[in-house]
């Protein structure tokens, strides 16, 4: 186009400026002070059939707080048939517009998970654009509402406490981290059963003691174990050890504390930290049958030696640590075997064995995928665990009691 | 007569070829090609290379003429004009649909309450300004915006790597190579959209021997650059979401953008990505606006502000006709598969074949 006539150009510029003035209004614009950031959400079964009790935990910046990061708890529960309805009902009392982009944790109660069908109520979370798929999913022992209404001794919102526990879990690697996106991806595989970590409230004396504030209410929160689902229906819980086995087998162990105290065969026991670990999978033929072999390699730093009665020479210390490697390997094997046993009992492939077979021998997978749940029960699985003790801390051997007391 | 340099031709071509293909491509190819769909993207888009070279060879033979003028020369006035009417109709309709997509993308993702018309109007004003400024300014605009689009995309892909799920890419080729053909067919229309733009821009290209060589190189580079980027976009989505979710997500890259977190501190950067991608959308809609104006000028000798305004009104009308997002997505797919692909592939091939035959037979 030639630019010979300047009048249309001036007109165009005027139109642009005028429209620009309107565009800056941005329909739907909301000032940040008017937003109620949603931090946690809980799903329980409602009293009426087909309804859910949805609990939403909002963060409200504390006025006059010592730091700008202090927040107050604003938690509401409503019985609704869908998630949108909960937003409407809660918006009427929050005085501010709920903002979903800040949601960190969704807590699904044991009952709601056992009844199944919570994917319907999750649909809003994966469809509405404000939500992020990076939010965490957890199962609650008991009611989700109770978990989110806890008054924690640390003063944290329960949703934030759960989030912090999950995000610090790399040091423990004792439960899986499940984000909404991961859960949906696992559902998409069809052969793998989803698994969610379990959160529970902890009263003093329930595995740990603390100075309670005088009430019978729990003041702490703990994530331990996991729940196995068939689709969106909870089938069973995994114990702490079974969950740890899952973590090894699924290559999710980053760092971990581990000890050999429960092994009966050795008098000297060890405690240590897993520095790194990797799990590889091999699908191979063994006596004419296809089997899956897990190859787990772990590097451990021994930082506790128990029951050593005498000072050892350098060579003896080396031999002892070789024994420690075998002991740690046995502990890992035991945890993995418990997890595999549970998988066979449930007939549900929460370990994703089917996917490992499909990835490495897709032709064979095609022959068994239609009756995979039957195959799980006796599908050959072997373990090859190799542990290397990288170091034994700041000292060799151990401090020995002076002669007499406590000394054999 | 305005002219653009070979470098501008390369960046402009790449920007037009890319457009917003990176938004639906993963869902499209994974839907038909499954887990291996990502492998079909580059070969599918690479079909643009032989077609692009055919177009350049026609430019060599008929300098400073667009393909509509060449069609009139080779097929006769009336057949040429019929082809021109098809060209105007298809590119105009598609441009209007893409303008509609601007509204759909922004309404779905970050501005759900803003009236669709404001997106259409805002987008169209930018397009109109570029068209009004001419092809040189449009090319310079692409030279500035396209690298930013690339950077935003690479950042989105790179920052999504921590979200990769174990083993989602495996097994490779477990269903053989048939799914790759199906995936490739899905992306062929992207290449043909590019070819339709080339058909019109020809008359603004230099025709010196050296420049012709550079133009051919520009075609290669543009196609490979966009093919590789689109392939990476599909790859990262399969790696993060798995095939089932990749198919289900309408604009998967936007969802990835929402999942980006840097050190658990910086999040919610999808709005920045979306801001940049508006540039990609504006380039694509502008390209089709240009093709319509070139078509009108060539076939009916209609040019000037009032005809541009009329095209703008038509674009707005088409966009407003498809305010239902799912219908719009389906319509874009239908136009791609059943109008653009057959029209461009047959037209260019026939034109090139006839020109070669006439040249061989010594007929001018």
Coordinates of C-alpha atoms in Angstrom, one line a residue, chain A residues 46-370:
Chain A
X46 CA -21.5 -34.6 51.6
X47 CA -24.5 -35.8 53.7
X48 CA -26.8 -35.8 50.7
X49 CA -26.1 -38.4 48.1
X50 CA -24.2 -37.1 45.2
X51 CA -22.8 -34.1 47.1
X52 CA -19.3 -33.2 48.4
X53 CA -18.3 -31.2 51.4
X54 CA -15.8 -28.9 50.0
X55 CA -13.4 -27.1 52.3
X56 CA -11.5 -24.1 51.0
X57 CA -8.6 -22.6 52.9
X58 CA -7.7 -19.0 52.1
X59 CA -4.7 -17.0 53.2
X60 CA -5.4 -13.6 54.5
X61 CA -2.3 -11.4 55.2
X62 CA -2.2 -10.6 58.9
X63 CA -2.6 -6.9 59.6
X64 CA 0.1 -5.6 61.9
X65 CA 2.1 -8.8 61.6
X66 CA 5.8 -8.7 62.3
X67 CA 6.7 -9.7 58.8
X68 CA 4.7 -9.2 55.6
X69 CA 4.6 -13.0 55.2
X70 CA 2.3 -13.7 58.2
X71 CA -1.1 -14.9 57.1
X72 CA -4.3 -15.7 58.9
X73 CA -6.5 -18.7 58.4
X74 CA -9.9 -18.3 56.6
X75 CA -11.3 -21.7 56.1
X76 CA -14.9 -22.5 55.0
X77 CA -16.8 -25.6 54.2
X78 CA -19.9 -26.0 52.0
X79 CA -21.9 -28.9 50.9
X80 CA -22.3 -28.7 47.1
X81 CA -22.8 -30.9 44.1
X82 CA -20.0 -29.3 42.0
X83 CA -16.9 -27.2 42.5
X84 CA -18.2 -24.0 40.9
X85 CA -21.1 -24.0 43.3
X86 CA -18.6 -24.0 46.2
X87 CA -16.9 -20.9 44.8
X88 CA -20.3 -19.1 44.6
X89 CA -21.3 -20.0 48.1
X90 CA -18.0 -19.2 49.7
X91 CA -17.6 -15.9 47.7
X92 CA -20.7 -14.7 49.5
X93 CA -18.9 -14.6 52.8
X94 CA -15.2 -14.0 51.9
X95 CA -15.9 -10.4 50.8
X96 CA -13.2 -10.9 48.3
X97 CA -13.0 -12.9 45.0
X98 CA -11.4 -16.3 45.4
X99 CA -8.2 -16.6 43.4
X100 CA -7.4 -20.2 42.4
X101 CA -4.0 -19.7 40.9
X102 CA -2.4 -19.8 44.3
X103 CA -3.9 -23.3 45.2
X104 CA -1.1 -25.5 46.5
X105 CA -2.8 -28.6 47.9
X106 CA -5.9 -30.6 47.4
X107 CA -6.8 -33.0 50.2
X108 CA -9.1 -35.9 49.4
X109 CA -10.7 -37.6 52.4
X110 CA -10.5 -41.3 52.9
X111 CA -14.3 -41.6 52.6
X112 CA -14.5 -39.6 49.4
X113 CA -11.7 -41.6 47.9
X114 CA -13.2 -44.9 48.9
X115 CA -16.6 -43.9 47.4
X116 CA -14.9 -43.0 44.1
X117 CA -15.9 -40.4 41.6
X118 CA -13.8 -37.5 42.9
X119 CA -12.4 -37.0 39.4
X120 CA -15.7 -35.2 38.7
X121 CA -15.0 -32.7 41.4
X122 CA -11.3 -32.4 40.3
X123 CA -12.4 -31.6 36.7
X124 CA -12.8 -27.9 37.6
X125 CA -9.2 -27.9 38.9
X126 CA -7.8 -29.2 35.6
X127 CA -10.1 -27.3 33.3
X128 CA -10.4 -23.8 34.8
X129 CA -7.5 -21.7 33.6
X130 CA -6.6 -20.1 36.9
X131 CA -5.5 -23.5 38.4
X132 CA -2.1 -24.9 37.8
X133 CA -1.4 -28.6 37.3
X134 CA 1.6 -28.3 39.6
X135 CA -0.6 -28.3 42.8
X136 CA -0.2 -31.3 45.1
X137 CA -2.8 -34.1 45.7
X138 CA -2.9 -35.9 49.0
X139 CA -5.2 -38.4 50.7
X140 CA -6.4 -37.7 54.2
X141 CA -6.7 -40.3 56.9
X142 CA -10.1 -39.3 58.2
X143 CA -11.8 -36.1 57.0
X144 CA -10.2 -33.5 54.8
X145 CA -12.2 -30.8 56.6
X146 CA -10.6 -31.8 59.9
X147 CA -7.1 -31.7 58.5
X148 CA -7.6 -28.2 57.0
X149 CA -9.2 -27.0 60.3
X150 CA -6.3 -28.0 62.5
X151 CA -4.6 -25.4 64.6
X152 CA -1.0 -26.4 64.2
X153 CA 1.4 -25.5 66.9
X154 CA 3.8 -23.9 64.4
X155 CA 1.0 -21.5 63.5
X156 CA 1.1 -22.6 59.9
X157 CA -2.0 -23.0 57.8
X158 CA -2.5 -26.8 57.4
X159 CA -2.4 -26.5 53.6
X160 CA 1.0 -24.7 53.8
X161 CA 2.3 -27.2 56.3
X162 CA 1.4 -30.0 53.9
X163 CA 3.0 -28.1 51.0
X164 CA 6.2 -27.5 53.0
X165 CA 6.3 -31.2 54.1
X166 CA 6.0 -32.3 50.5
X167 CA 8.6 -29.8 49.2
X168 CA 11.1 -30.9 51.8
X169 CA 10.5 -34.5 51.1
X170 CA 13.6 -35.0 48.9
X171 CA 15.6 -35.4 52.1
X172 CA 13.4 -38.3 53.2
X173 CA 12.1 -39.9 50.0
X174 CA 9.7 -41.8 52.1
X175 CA 6.5 -40.9 50.3
X176 CA 5.6 -40.0 46.7
X177 CA 5.1 -36.4 45.5
X178 CA 2.0 -36.4 43.4
X179 CA 1.0 -33.3 41.5
X180 CA -2.3 -33.0 39.7
X181 CA -0.5 -33.2 36.3
X182 CA 1.3 -36.4 37.3
X183 CA -2.0 -37.9 38.6
X184 CA -3.7 -37.2 35.2
X185 CA -0.7 -38.6 33.3
X186 CA -0.9 -41.8 35.3
X187 CA -4.6 -42.1 34.7
X188 CA -3.9 -41.7 31.0
X189 CA -1.6 -44.8 31.0
X190 CA -4.6 -47.0 31.8
X191 CA -2.4 -49.9 33.0
X192 CA -0.9 -48.1 36.0
X193 CA -2.9 -47.5 39.2
X194 CA -2.5 -44.0 40.7
X195 CA -1.0 -43.6 44.1
X196 CA -1.4 -40.7 46.5
X197 CA 0.5 -39.9 49.7
X198 CA -1.4 -39.9 52.9
X199 CA -1.6 -37.0 55.4
X200 CA -2.8 -37.5 58.9
X201 CA -3.1 -35.3 62.0
X202 CA -0.9 -36.4 64.9
X203 CA -1.8 -36.0 68.5
X204 CA 0.9 -36.2 71.1
X205 CA 1.8 -39.8 71.8
X206 CA 0.8 -41.0 68.3
X207 CA 4.3 -41.9 67.3
X208 CA 5.8 -38.7 68.6
X209 CA 5.4 -36.7 71.8
X210 CA 5.2 -33.0 72.1
X211 CA 3.9 -30.5 74.6
X212 CA 0.2 -30.1 73.7
X213 CA -1.6 -26.9 74.4
X214 CA -4.0 -28.5 76.8
X215 CA -6.7 -29.5 74.4
X216 CA -7.3 -33.0 72.9
X217 CA -6.8 -31.5 69.4
X218 CA -3.9 -32.6 67.3
X219 CA -1.3 -30.0 66.9
X220 CA 0.9 -31.5 64.2
X221 CA 0.5 -33.0 60.8
X222 CA 2.4 -35.9 59.2
X223 CA 2.7 -37.4 55.7
X224 CA 3.3 -41.2 55.8
X225 CA 2.3 -44.1 53.6
X226 CA 0.2 -43.9 50.5
X227 CA -3.1 -44.9 49.1
X228 CA -3.6 -47.0 46.0
X229 CA -6.4 -46.2 43.7
X230 CA -8.3 -47.9 40.9
X231 CA -9.1 -44.9 38.7
X232 CA -10.4 -42.4 41.3
X233 CA -11.4 -45.0 43.9
X234 CA -9.2 -45.8 46.9
X235 CA -8.6 -49.5 47.2
X236 CA -6.1 -49.8 50.0
X237 CA -3.4 -48.0 51.9
X238 CA 0.3 -48.9 51.8
X239 CA 2.3 -49.1 55.0
X240 CA 5.3 -46.9 55.5
X241 CA 7.7 -49.7 54.5
X242 CA 5.6 -50.6 51.4
X243 CA 5.6 -47.0 50.4
X244 CA 9.4 -46.8 50.8
X245 CA 9.7 -49.9 48.6
X246 CA 7.6 -48.1 46.0
X247 CA 10.0 -45.2 46.2
X248 CA 13.0 -47.5 45.4
X249 CA 11.2 -49.3 42.7
X250 CA 10.0 -46.2 41.0
X251 CA 13.4 -44.5 41.1
X252 CA 12.0 -41.7 43.3
X253 CA 14.7 -42.0 46.1
X254 CA 16.8 -38.9 46.1
X255 CA 18.2 -38.9 49.7
X256 CA 17.0 -41.1 52.6
X257 CA 17.8 -42.2 56.1
X258 CA 18.1 -45.9 56.4
X259 CA 19.2 -48.3 59.1
X260 CA 19.7 -52.1 59.6
X261 CA 18.4 -52.3 63.1
X262 CA 15.6 -54.7 62.3
X263 CA 18.0 -57.2 60.6
X264 CA 18.4 -60.1 62.9
X265 CA 21.5 -61.8 61.5
X266 CA 24.1 -59.1 62.4
X267 CA 25.1 -57.9 65.9
X268 CA 26.5 -54.7 64.6
X269 CA 23.9 -52.3 63.2
X270 CA 24.3 -49.4 60.9
X271 CA 22.5 -46.2 60.2
X272 CA 23.1 -44.0 57.2
X273 CA 22.0 -41.6 54.6
X274 CA 21.4 -42.4 51.0
X275 CA 23.5 -40.0 49.0
X276 CA 22.1 -41.0 45.6
X277 CA 20.2 -43.9 44.1
X278 CA 19.2 -45.0 40.7
X279 CA 16.8 -47.8 39.6
X280 CA 17.0 -49.3 36.2
X281 CA 14.6 -51.8 34.6
X282 CA 15.5 -54.8 32.5
X283 CA 12.9 -57.0 30.8
X284 CA 14.6 -60.3 29.9
X285 CA 13.8 -63.9 29.2
X286 CA 14.5 -66.3 32.1
X287 CA 13.8 -70.1 31.6
X288 CA 11.6 -69.2 28.7
X289 CA 9.5 -66.7 30.7
X290 CA 9.7 -63.0 30.4
X291 CA 10.7 -61.3 33.7
X292 CA 11.3 -57.8 34.9
X293 CA 14.5 -57.2 36.8
X294 CA 14.9 -54.1 39.0
X295 CA 18.5 -53.0 39.2
X296 CA 18.9 -50.7 42.2
X297 CA 22.2 -49.0 42.9
X298 CA 22.5 -46.9 46.0
X299 CA 25.4 -44.9 47.5
X300 CA 25.2 -44.6 51.3
X301 CA 27.2 -42.7 53.9
X302 CA 27.3 -44.6 57.2
X303 CA 26.8 -42.1 60.0
X304 CA 25.9 -44.4 62.8
X305 CA 27.4 -47.7 64.0
X306 CA 25.7 -49.5 66.8
X307 CA 26.8 -52.5 68.9
X308 CA 30.5 -52.5 68.0
X309 CA 32.3 -53.9 71.0
X310 CA 36.0 -53.5 70.1
X311 CA 38.3 -51.2 68.2
X312 CA 38.9 -52.5 64.7
X313 CA 42.0 -52.3 62.6
X314 CA 41.9 -50.6 59.2
X315 CA 41.4 -53.9 57.4
X316 CA 38.7 -55.1 59.8
X317 CA 36.9 -51.8 59.3
X318 CA 36.9 -52.2 55.6
X319 CA 35.5 -55.7 56.0
X320 CA 32.8 -54.4 58.4
X321 CA 31.7 -51.9 55.9
X322 CA 31.5 -54.5 53.2
X323 CA 29.1 -56.3 55.5
X324 CA 27.2 -53.0 56.0
X325 CA 26.7 -52.8 52.3
X326 CA 25.1 -56.3 52.3
X327 CA 23.0 -55.3 55.2
X328 CA 21.7 -52.1 53.6
X329 CA 21.0 -54.1 50.4
X330 CA 18.9 -56.5 52.4
X331 CA 16.9 -53.7 54.0
X332 CA 16.2 -52.2 50.5
X333 CA 15.3 -55.6 49.1
X334 CA 12.9 -56.2 52.0
X335 CA 11.1 -52.9 51.4
X336 CA 10.9 -53.6 47.7
X337 CA 9.6 -57.1 48.3
X338 CA 6.9 -55.8 50.6
X339 CA 5.8 -53.4 47.9
X340 CA 5.8 -56.1 45.2
X341 CA 3.8 -58.4 47.5
X342 CA 1.2 -55.7 48.0
X343 CA 0.9 -55.2 44.3
X344 CA 0.3 -58.9 43.7
X345 CA -2.3 -59.0 46.5
X346 CA -4.2 -56.0 45.2
X347 CA -3.9 -57.0 41.6
X348 CA -3.3 -53.4 40.9
X349 CA -0.2 -52.2 39.1
X350 CA 0.7 -49.1 41.2
X351 CA 4.4 -49.9 40.5
X352 CA 3.9 -49.3 36.8
X353 CA 5.4 -52.7 35.9
X354 CA 3.1 -52.9 32.9
X355 CA 4.6 -49.6 31.6
X356 CA 8.1 -50.9 32.1
X357 CA 7.3 -54.0 30.1
X358 CA 5.6 -51.9 27.4
X359 CA 8.6 -49.6 27.2
X360 CA 11.2 -52.4 26.8
X361 CA 9.3 -55.1 25.0
X362 CA 6.2 -53.6 23.4
X363 CA 5.5 -56.7 21.3
X364 CA 5.3 -58.9 24.4
X365 CA 3.2 -56.3 26.2
X366 CA 0.6 -56.4 23.4
X367 CA 0.1 -60.1 24.2
X368 CA -0.6 -59.6 27.9
X369 CA -2.0 -56.1 28.3
X370 CA -5.7 -57.2 28.0

